[in-house]
PDB file of C-alpha atoms in Angstrom:
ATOM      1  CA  UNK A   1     -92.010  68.070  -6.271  1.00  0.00           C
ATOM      2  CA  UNK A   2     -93.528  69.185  -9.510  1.00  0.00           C
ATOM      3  CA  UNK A   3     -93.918  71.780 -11.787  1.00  0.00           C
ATOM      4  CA  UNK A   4     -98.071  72.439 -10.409  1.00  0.00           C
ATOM      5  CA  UNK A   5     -96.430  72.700  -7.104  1.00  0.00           C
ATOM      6  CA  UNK A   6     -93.705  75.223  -8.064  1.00  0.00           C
ATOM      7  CA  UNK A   7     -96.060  77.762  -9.882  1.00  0.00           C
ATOM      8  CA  UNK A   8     -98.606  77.467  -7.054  1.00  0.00           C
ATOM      9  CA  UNK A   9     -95.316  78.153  -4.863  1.00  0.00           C
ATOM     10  CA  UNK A  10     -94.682  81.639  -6.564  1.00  0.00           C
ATOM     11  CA  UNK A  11     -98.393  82.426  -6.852  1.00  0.00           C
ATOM     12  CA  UNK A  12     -98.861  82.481  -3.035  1.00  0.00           C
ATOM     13  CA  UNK A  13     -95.802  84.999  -2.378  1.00  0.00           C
ATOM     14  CA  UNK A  14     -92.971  82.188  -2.017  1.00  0.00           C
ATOM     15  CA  UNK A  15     -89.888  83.909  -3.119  1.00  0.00           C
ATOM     16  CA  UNK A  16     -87.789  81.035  -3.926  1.00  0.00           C
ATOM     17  CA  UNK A  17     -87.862  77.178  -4.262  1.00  0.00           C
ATOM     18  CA  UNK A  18     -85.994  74.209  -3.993  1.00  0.00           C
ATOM     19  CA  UNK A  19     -86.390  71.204  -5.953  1.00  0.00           C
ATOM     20  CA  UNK A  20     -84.821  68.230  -7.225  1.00  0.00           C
ATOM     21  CA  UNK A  21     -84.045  66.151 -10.206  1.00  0.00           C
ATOM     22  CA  UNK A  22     -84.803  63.111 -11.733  1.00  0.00           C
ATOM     23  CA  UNK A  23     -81.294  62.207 -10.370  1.00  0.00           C
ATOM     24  CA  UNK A  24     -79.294  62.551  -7.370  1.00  0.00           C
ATOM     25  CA  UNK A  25     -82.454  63.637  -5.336  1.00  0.00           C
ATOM     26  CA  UNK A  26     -83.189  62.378  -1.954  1.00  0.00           C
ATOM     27  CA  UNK A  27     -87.003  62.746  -2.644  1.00  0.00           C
ATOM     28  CA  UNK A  28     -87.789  60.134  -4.540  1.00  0.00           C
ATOM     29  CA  UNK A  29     -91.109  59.927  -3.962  1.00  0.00           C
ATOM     30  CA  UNK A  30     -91.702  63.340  -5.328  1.00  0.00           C
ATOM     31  CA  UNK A  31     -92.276  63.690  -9.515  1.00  0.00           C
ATOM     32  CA  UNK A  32     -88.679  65.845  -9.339  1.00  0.00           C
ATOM     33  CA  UNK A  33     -88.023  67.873 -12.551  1.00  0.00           C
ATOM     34  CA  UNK A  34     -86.373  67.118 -15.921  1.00  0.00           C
ATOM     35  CA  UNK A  35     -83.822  69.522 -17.425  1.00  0.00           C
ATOM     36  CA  UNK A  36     -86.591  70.928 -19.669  1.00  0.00           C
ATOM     37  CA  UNK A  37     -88.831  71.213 -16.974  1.00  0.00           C
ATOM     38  CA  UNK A  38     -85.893  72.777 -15.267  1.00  0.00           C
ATOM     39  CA  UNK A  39     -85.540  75.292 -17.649  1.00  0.00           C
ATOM     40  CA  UNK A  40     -89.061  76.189 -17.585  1.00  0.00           C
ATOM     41  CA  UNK A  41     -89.500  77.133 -14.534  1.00  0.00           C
ATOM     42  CA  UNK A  42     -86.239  79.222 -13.877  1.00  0.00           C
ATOM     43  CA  UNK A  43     -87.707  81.149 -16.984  1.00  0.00           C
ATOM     44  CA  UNK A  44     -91.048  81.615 -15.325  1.00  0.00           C
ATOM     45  CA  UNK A  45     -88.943  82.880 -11.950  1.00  0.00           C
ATOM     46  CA  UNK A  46     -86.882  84.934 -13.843  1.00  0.00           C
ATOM     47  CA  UNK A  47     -89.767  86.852 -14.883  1.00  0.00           C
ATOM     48  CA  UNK A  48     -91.223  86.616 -11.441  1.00  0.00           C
ATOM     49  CA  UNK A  49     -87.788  87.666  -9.958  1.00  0.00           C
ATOM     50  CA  UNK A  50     -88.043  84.077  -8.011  1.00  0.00           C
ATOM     51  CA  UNK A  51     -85.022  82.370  -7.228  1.00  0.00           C
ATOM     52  CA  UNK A  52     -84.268  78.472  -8.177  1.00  0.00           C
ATOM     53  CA  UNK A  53     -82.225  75.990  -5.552  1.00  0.00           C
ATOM     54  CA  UNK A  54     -81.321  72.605  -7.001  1.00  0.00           C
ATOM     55  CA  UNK A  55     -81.478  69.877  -4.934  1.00  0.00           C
ATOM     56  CA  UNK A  56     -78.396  67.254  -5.253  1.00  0.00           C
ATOM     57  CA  UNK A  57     -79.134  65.505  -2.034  1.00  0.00           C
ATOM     58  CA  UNK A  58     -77.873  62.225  -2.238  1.00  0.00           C
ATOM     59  CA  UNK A  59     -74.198  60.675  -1.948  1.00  0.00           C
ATOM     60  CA  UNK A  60     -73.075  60.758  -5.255  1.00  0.00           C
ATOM     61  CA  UNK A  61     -70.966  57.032  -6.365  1.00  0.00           C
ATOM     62  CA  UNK A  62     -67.729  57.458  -8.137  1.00  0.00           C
ATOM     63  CA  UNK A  63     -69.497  56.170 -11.551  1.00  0.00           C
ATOM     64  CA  UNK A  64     -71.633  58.861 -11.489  1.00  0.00           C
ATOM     65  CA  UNK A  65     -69.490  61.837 -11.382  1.00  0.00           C
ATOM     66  CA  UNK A  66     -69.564  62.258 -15.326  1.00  0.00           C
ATOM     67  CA  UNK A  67     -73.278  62.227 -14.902  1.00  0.00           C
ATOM     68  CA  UNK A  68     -73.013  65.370 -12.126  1.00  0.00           C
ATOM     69  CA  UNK A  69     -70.833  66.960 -13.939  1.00  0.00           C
ATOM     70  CA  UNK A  70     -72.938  67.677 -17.164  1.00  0.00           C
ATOM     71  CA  UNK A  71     -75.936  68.193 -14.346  1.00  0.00           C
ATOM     72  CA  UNK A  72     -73.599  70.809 -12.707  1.00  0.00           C
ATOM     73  CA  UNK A  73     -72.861  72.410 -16.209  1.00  0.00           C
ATOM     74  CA  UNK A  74     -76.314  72.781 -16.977  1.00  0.00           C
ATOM     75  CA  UNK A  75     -77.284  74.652 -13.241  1.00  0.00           C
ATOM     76  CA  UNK A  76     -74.205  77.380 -13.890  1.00  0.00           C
ATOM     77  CA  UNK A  77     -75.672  77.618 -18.103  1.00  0.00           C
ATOM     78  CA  UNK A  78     -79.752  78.468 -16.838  1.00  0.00           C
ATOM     79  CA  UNK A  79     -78.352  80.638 -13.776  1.00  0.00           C
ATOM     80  CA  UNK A  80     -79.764  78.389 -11.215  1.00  0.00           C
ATOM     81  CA  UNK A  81     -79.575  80.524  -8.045  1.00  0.00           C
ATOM     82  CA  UNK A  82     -78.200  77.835  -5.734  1.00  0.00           C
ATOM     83  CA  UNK A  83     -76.876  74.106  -5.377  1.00  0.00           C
ATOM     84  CA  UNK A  84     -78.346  72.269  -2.096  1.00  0.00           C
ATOM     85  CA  UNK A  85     -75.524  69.425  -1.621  1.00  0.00           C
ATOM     86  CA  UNK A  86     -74.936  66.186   1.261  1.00  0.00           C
ATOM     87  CA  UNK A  87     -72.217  64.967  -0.178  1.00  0.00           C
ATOM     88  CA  UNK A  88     -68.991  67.448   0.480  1.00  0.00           C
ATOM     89  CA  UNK A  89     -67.354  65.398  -2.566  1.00  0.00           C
ATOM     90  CA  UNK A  90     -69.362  67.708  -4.616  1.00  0.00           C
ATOM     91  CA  UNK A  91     -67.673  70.846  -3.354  1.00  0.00           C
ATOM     92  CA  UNK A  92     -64.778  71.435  -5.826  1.00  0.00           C
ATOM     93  CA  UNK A  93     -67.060  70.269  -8.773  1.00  0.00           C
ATOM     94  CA  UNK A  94     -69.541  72.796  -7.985  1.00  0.00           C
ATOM     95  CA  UNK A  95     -66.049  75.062  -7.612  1.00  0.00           C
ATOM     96  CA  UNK A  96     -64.830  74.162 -11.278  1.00  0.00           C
ATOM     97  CA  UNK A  97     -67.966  73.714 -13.145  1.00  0.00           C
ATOM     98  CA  UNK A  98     -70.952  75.871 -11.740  1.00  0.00           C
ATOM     99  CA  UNK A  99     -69.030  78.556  -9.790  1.00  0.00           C
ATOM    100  CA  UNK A 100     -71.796  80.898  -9.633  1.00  0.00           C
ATOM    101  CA  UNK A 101     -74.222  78.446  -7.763  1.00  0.00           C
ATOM    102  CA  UNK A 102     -73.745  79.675  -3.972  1.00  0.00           C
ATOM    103  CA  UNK A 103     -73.504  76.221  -1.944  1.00  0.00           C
ATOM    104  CA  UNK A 104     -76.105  75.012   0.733  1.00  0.00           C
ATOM    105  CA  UNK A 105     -75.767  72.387   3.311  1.00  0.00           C
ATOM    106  CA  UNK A 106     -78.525  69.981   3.288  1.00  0.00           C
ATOM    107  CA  UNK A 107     -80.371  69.071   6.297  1.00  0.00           C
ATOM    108  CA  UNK A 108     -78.808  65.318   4.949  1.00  0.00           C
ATOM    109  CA  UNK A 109     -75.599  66.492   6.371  1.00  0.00           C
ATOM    110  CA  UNK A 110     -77.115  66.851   9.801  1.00  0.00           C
ATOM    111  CA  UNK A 111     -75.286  69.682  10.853  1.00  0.00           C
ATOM    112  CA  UNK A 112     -75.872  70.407  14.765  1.00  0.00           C
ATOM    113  CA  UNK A 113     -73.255  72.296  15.799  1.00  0.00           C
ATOM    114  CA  UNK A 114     -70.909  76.006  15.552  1.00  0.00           C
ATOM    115  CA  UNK A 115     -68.136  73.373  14.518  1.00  0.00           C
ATOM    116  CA  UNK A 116     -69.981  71.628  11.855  1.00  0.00           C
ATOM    117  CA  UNK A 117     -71.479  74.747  10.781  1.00  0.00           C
ATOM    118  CA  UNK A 118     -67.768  76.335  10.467  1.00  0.00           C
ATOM    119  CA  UNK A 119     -66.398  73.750   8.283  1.00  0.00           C
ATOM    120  CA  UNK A 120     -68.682  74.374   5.750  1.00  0.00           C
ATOM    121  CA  UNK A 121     -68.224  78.100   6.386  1.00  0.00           C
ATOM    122  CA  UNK A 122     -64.658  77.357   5.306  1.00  0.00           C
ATOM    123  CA  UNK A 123     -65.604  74.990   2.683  1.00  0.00           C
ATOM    124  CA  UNK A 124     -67.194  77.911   1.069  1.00  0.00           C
ATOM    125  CA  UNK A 125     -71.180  77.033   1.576  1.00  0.00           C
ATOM    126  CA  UNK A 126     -73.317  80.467   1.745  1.00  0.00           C
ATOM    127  CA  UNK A 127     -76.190  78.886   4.232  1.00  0.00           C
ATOM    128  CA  UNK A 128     -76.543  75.814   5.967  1.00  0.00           C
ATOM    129  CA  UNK A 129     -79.432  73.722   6.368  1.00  0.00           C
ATOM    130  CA  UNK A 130     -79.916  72.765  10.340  1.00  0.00           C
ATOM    131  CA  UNK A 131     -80.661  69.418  11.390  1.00  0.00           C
ATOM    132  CA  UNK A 132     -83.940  68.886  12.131  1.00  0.00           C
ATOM    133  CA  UNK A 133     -84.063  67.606  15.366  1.00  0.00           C
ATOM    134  CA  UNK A 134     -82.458  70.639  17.292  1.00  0.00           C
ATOM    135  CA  UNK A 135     -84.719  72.485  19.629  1.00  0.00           C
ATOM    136  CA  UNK A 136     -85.502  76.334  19.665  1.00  0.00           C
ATOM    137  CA  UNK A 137     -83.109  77.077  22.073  1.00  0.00           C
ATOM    138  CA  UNK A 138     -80.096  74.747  20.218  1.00  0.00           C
ATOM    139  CA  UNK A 139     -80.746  76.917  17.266  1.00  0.00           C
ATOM    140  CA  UNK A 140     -80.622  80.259  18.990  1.00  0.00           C
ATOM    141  CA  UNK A 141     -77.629  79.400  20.543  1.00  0.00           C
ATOM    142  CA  UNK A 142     -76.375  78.475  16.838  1.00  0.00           C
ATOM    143  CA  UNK A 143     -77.259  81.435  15.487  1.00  0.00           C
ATOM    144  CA  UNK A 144     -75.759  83.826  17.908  1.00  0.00           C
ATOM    145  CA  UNK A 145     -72.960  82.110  17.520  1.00  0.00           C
ATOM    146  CA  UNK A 146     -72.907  82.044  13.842  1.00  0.00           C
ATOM    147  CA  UNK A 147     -73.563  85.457  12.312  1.00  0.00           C
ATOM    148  CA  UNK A 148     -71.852  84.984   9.110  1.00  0.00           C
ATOM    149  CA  UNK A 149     -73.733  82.512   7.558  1.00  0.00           C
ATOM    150  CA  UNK A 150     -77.177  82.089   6.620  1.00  0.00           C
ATOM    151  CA  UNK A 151     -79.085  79.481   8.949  1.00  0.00           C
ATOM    152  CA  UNK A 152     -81.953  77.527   7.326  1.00  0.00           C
ATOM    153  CA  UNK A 153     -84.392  75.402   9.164  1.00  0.00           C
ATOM    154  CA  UNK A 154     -87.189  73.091   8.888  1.00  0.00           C
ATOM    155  CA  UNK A 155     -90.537  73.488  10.725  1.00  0.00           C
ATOM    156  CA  UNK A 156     -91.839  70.210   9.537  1.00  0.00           C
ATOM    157  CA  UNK A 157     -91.032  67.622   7.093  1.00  0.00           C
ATOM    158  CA  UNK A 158     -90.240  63.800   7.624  1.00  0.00           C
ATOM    159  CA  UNK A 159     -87.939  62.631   9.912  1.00  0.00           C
ATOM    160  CA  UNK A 160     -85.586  59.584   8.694  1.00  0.00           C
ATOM    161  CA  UNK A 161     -85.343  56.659  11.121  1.00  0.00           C
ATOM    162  CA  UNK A 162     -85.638  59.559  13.486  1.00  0.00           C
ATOM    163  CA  UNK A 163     -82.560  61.096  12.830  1.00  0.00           C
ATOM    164  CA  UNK A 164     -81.996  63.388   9.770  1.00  0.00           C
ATOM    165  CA  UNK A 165     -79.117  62.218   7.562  1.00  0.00           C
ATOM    166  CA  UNK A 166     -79.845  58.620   7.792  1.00  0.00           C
ATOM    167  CA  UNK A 167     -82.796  58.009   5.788  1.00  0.00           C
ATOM    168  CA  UNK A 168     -80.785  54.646   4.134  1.00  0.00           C
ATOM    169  CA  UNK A 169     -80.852  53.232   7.614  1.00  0.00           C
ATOM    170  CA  UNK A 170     -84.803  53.471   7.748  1.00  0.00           C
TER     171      UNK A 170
END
C-alpha cells in the first residue's frame, strides 16, 4: 500500500511484494505507488535481491488501453518481476509489450477449479491466485491436481460481498 509498508516488508524477511498503482488497482483505499515511487523501490529490491509484482487488478475499459499500454512498457523497462492481472483482455498486451513479466491470476478472477486453473495454464499465466473462499481440503485437491503451476493463496484479507471477484456488486 505504500512505500513505509514495502521497506518494512523486506526488512522482516519478505522476499517479494505485490503492489499496485495509482491506476488500474483494485485497492483503492491503499496510497498505491507512482511510477517514481515504482522505480524506487524495485531499485531498493534489486539490491536486496527482492522481487516486485504489479498489481493491474481491475477490468480495464477500452479507453484506457493506451493508458496500460505505456504502464505495461514501463513494468518490462524497470524489470518488474511479475504482472498480477483480472482482466484476461490484458493477456496479449502483456505478450507484446512486457514479455518478460511472468503473468498471475488474481484472486479477482475467482478461480476455483482444475478447469479454471488450466485455462490460464494455457493462456500462459506462471501462478494463479486461488479464490478465497475455498476450504483446505478444495485447495489440496487443486493442488494435487495441478502440479505445473504455481498455486497462491490468501490466509486473510477482505472478502467482497462475500464472494471474491465481485467487489463492484458490494
Amino acid at each position: 500500500g505504500s512505500m513505509q509498508s514495502a521497506l518494512q516488508a523486506f526488512s522482516n524477511g519478505a522476499d517479494s511484494i505485490y503492489l499496485g498503482l495509482k491506476d488500474f488497482s483494485a485497492r483503492k483505499g491503499a496510497k498505491n505507488f507512482t511510477i517514481a515511487q515504482l522505480a524506487q523501490i524495485k531499485g531498493v529490491a534489486s539490491q536486496l535481491n527482492k522481487k516486485i509484482e504489479v498489481a493491474i487488478n481491475t477490468i480495464v475499459e477500452q479507453e484506457d488501453l493506451e493508458k496500460v499500454v505505456k504502464i505495461l512498457k514501463v513494468l518490462e523497462l524497470l524489470k518488474i518481476d511479475a504482472i498480477i492481472v483480472q482482466d484476461v483482455a490484458l493477456v496479449p498486451l502483456v505478450k507484446k509489450y512486457a514479455p518478460s513479466l511472468k503473468l498471475y491470476g488474481s484472486t479477482q478472477m475467482a478461480i476455483h477449479t482444475t478447469s479454471g486453473i488450466r485455462i490460464l495454464k494455457e493462456m500462459g499465466f506462471d501462478r494463479v491466485v486461488l479464490a478465497r473462499e475455498l476450504t483446505l481440503k478444495e485447495i489440496k485437491k487443486l493442488r494435487d491436481e495441478n502440479k505445473d503451476i504455481e498455486l497462491k493463496v490468501f490466509i486473510h484479507g477482505a472478502l467482497c460481498y462475500s464472494f471474491s471477484g465481485l467487489c463492484m456488486a458490494s
